Amino acid sequence: MKGRSSDLRGTCPNVTFTVDDRSVAADPNTDFHKRSCSALSNGAKVTVKGRVQANGVILASRIDIKDDGHDDDDQGQP
C-alpha cells in the first residue's frame, strides 16, 4: 500500500498511523527500509507491506519512507 501518512501516534518503534483511511501499526520487528522510524512524519510518502490483523489494522513488516525529491529510488522493483 502506498500513500501519505497521517494521524501519527506513539513513540518509535511502536507507532501507529493512517494511510488512505487504513490504520497501520509498527513495532520493534518492523523494517524501516533505508530510513529510521524517526524519519516518519505526518504527510510522509510511504509504502507499507504487512498483514491485516483481525482488528483490521495492518501490522507492518516493512515501511519505506520516500524522500519527496527521490521517490523513484526503487522504480521497477516489486
C-alpha positions as protocol buffer text, in pm:
chain_id: "A"
residue {
  index: 1
  type: MET
  ca { x: 0 y: 0 z: 0 }
}
residue {
  index: 2
  type: LYS
  ca { x: 129 y: 345 z: -92 }
}
residue {
  index: 3
  type: GLY
  ca { x: 20 y: 686 z: 23 }
}
residue {
  index: 4
  type: ARG
  ca { x: 85 y: 963 z: 271 }
}
residue {
  index: 5
  type: SER
  ca { x: 93 y: 905 z: 643 }
}
residue {
  index: 6
  type: SER
  ca { x: -137 y: 1091 z: 879 }
}
residue {
  index: 7
  type: ASP
  ca { x: -252 y: 1078 z: 1241 }
}
residue {
  index: 8
  type: LEU
  ca { x: 93 y: 960 z: 1355 }
}
residue {
  index: 9
  type: ARG
  ca { x: 93 y: 847 z: 1719 }
}
residue {
  index: 10
  type: GLY
  ca { x: 326 y: 668 z: 1958 }
}
residue {
  index: 11
  type: THR
  ca { x: 698 y: 652 z: 2015 }
}
residue {
  index: 12
  type: CYS
  ca { x: 940 y: 475 z: 1781 }
}
residue {
  index: 13
  type: PRO
  ca { x: 939 y: 194 z: 1704 }
}
residue {
  index: 14
  type: ASN
  ca { x: 585 y: 142 z: 1841 }
}
residue {
  index: 15
  type: VAL
  ca { x: 390 y: 384 z: 1624 }
}
residue {
  index: 16
  type: THR
  ca { x: 53 y: 388 z: 1455 }
}
residue {
  index: 17
  type: PHE
  ca { x: -61 y: 600 z: 1163 }
}
residue {
  index: 18
  type: THR
  ca { x: -313 y: 608 z: 881 }
}
residue {
  index: 19
  type: VAL
  ca { x: -262 y: 568 z: 506 }
}
residue {
  index: 20
  type: ASP
  ca { x: -566 y: 609 z: 280 }
}
residue {
  index: 21
  type: ASP
  ca { x: -807 y: 552 z: 571 }
}
residue {
  index: 22
  type: ARG
  ca { x: -627 y: 229 z: 671 }
}
residue {
  index: 23
  type: SER
  ca { x: -470 y: 200 z: 1015 }
}
residue {
  index: 24
  type: VAL
  ca { x: -108 y: 87 z: 1023 }
}
residue {
  index: 25
  type: ALA
  ca { x: 95 y: -26 z: 1324 }
}
residue {
  index: 26
  type: ALA
  ca { x: 472 y: -65 z: 1351 }
}
residue {
  index: 27
  type: ASP
  ca { x: 658 y: -249 z: 1625 }
}
residue {
  index: 28
  type: PRO
  ca { x: 1019 y: -346 z: 1702 }
}
residue {
  index: 29
  type: ASN
  ca { x: 1005 y: -610 z: 1424 }
}
residue {
  index: 30
  type: THR
  ca { x: 914 y: -358 z: 1153 }
}
residue {
  index: 31
  type: ASP
  ca { x: 1191 y: -293 z: 898 }
}
residue {
  index: 32
  type: PHE
  ca { x: 1214 y: 80 z: 825 }
}
residue {
  index: 33
  type: HIS
  ca { x: 1392 y: 27 z: 494 }
}
residue {
  index: 34
  type: LYS
  ca { x: 1679 y: 271 z: 425 }
}
residue {
  index: 35
  type: ARG
  ca { x: 1547 y: 518 z: 686 }
}
residue {
  index: 36
  type: SER
  ca { x: 1481 y: 513 z: 1057 }
}
residue {
  index: 37
  type: CYS
  ca { x: 1146 y: 523 z: 1232 }
}
residue {
  index: 38
  type: SER
  ca { x: 1220 y: 881 z: 1335 }
}
residue {
  index: 39
  type: ALA
  ca { x: 1202 y: 984 z: 967 }
}
residue {
  index: 40
  type: LEU
  ca { x: 829 y: 902 z: 969 }
}
residue {
  index: 41
  type: SER
  ca { x: 610 y: 1211 z: 993 }
}
residue {
  index: 42
  type: ASN
  ca { x: 260 y: 1322 z: 904 }
}
residue {
  index: 43
  type: GLY
  ca { x: 245 y: 1377 z: 529 }
}
residue {
  index: 44
  type: ALA
  ca { x: 541 y: 1149 z: 451 }
}
residue {
  index: 45
  type: LYS
  ca { x: 513 y: 935 z: 138 }
}
residue {
  index: 46
  type: VAL
  ca { x: 524 y: 573 z: 249 }
}
residue {
  index: 47
  type: THR
  ca { x: 499 y: 223 z: 108 }
}
residue {
  index: 48
  type: VAL
  ca { x: 374 y: -27 z: 365 }
}
residue {
  index: 49
  type: LYS
  ca { x: 398 y: -406 z: 349 }
}
residue {
  index: 50
  type: GLY
  ca { x: 240 y: -620 z: 616 }
}
residue {
  index: 51
  type: ARG
  ca { x: -53 y: -833 z: 724 }
}
residue {
  index: 52
  type: VAL
  ca { x: -405 y: -726 z: 809 }
}
residue {
  index: 53
  type: GLN
  ca { x: -483 y: -824 z: 1168 }
}
residue {
  index: 54
  type: ALA
  ca { x: -824 y: -940 z: 1295 }
}
residue {
  index: 55
  type: ASN
  ca { x: -898 y: -584 z: 1410 }
}
residue {
  index: 56
  type: GLY
  ca { x: -836 y: -450 z: 1056 }
}
residue {
  index: 57
  type: VAL
  ca { x: -504 y: -284 z: 1143 }
}
residue {
  index: 58
  type: ILE
  ca { x: -213 y: -355 z: 909 }
}
residue {
  index: 59
  type: LEU
  ca { x: 84 y: -478 z: 1113 }
}
residue {
  index: 60
  type: ALA
  ca { x: 375 y: -351 z: 906 }
}
residue {
  index: 61
  type: SER
  ca { x: 663 y: -584 z: 834 }
}
residue {
  index: 62
  type: ARG
  ca { x: 834 y: -316 z: 622 }
}
residue {
  index: 63
  type: ILE
  ca { x: 787 y: 56 z: 575 }
}
residue {
  index: 64
  type: ASP
  ca { x: 964 y: 254 z: 305 }
}
residue {
  index: 65
  type: ILE
  ca { x: 968 y: 627 z: 371 }
}
residue {
  index: 66
  type: LYS
  ca { x: 1022 y: 819 z: 49 }
}
residue {
  index: 67
  type: ASP
  ca { x: 1214 y: 1142 z: 23 }
}
residue {
  index: 68
  type: ASP
  ca { x: 996 y: 1372 z: -191 }
}
residue {
  index: 69
  type: GLY
  ca { x: 1300 y: 1455 z: -402 }
}
residue {
  index: 70
  type: HIS
  ca { x: 1392 y: 1090 z: -461 }
}
residue {
  index: 71
  type: ASP
  ca { x: 1066 y: 899 z: -496 }
}
residue {
  index: 72
  type: ASP
  ca { x: 1189 y: 670 z: -772 }
}
residue {
  index: 73
  type: ASP
  ca { x: 1478 y: 501 z: -585 }
}
residue {
  index: 74
  type: ASP
  ca { x: 1336 y: 154 z: -639 }
}
residue {
  index: 75
  type: GLN
  ca { x: 1139 y: 209 z: -957 }
}
residue {
  index: 76
  type: GLY
  ca { x: 1091 y: -116 z: -1142 }
}
residue {
  index: 77
  type: GLN
  ca { x: 1133 y: -331 z: -831 }
}
residue {
  index: 78
  type: PRO
  ca { x: 838 y: -519 z: -679 }
}
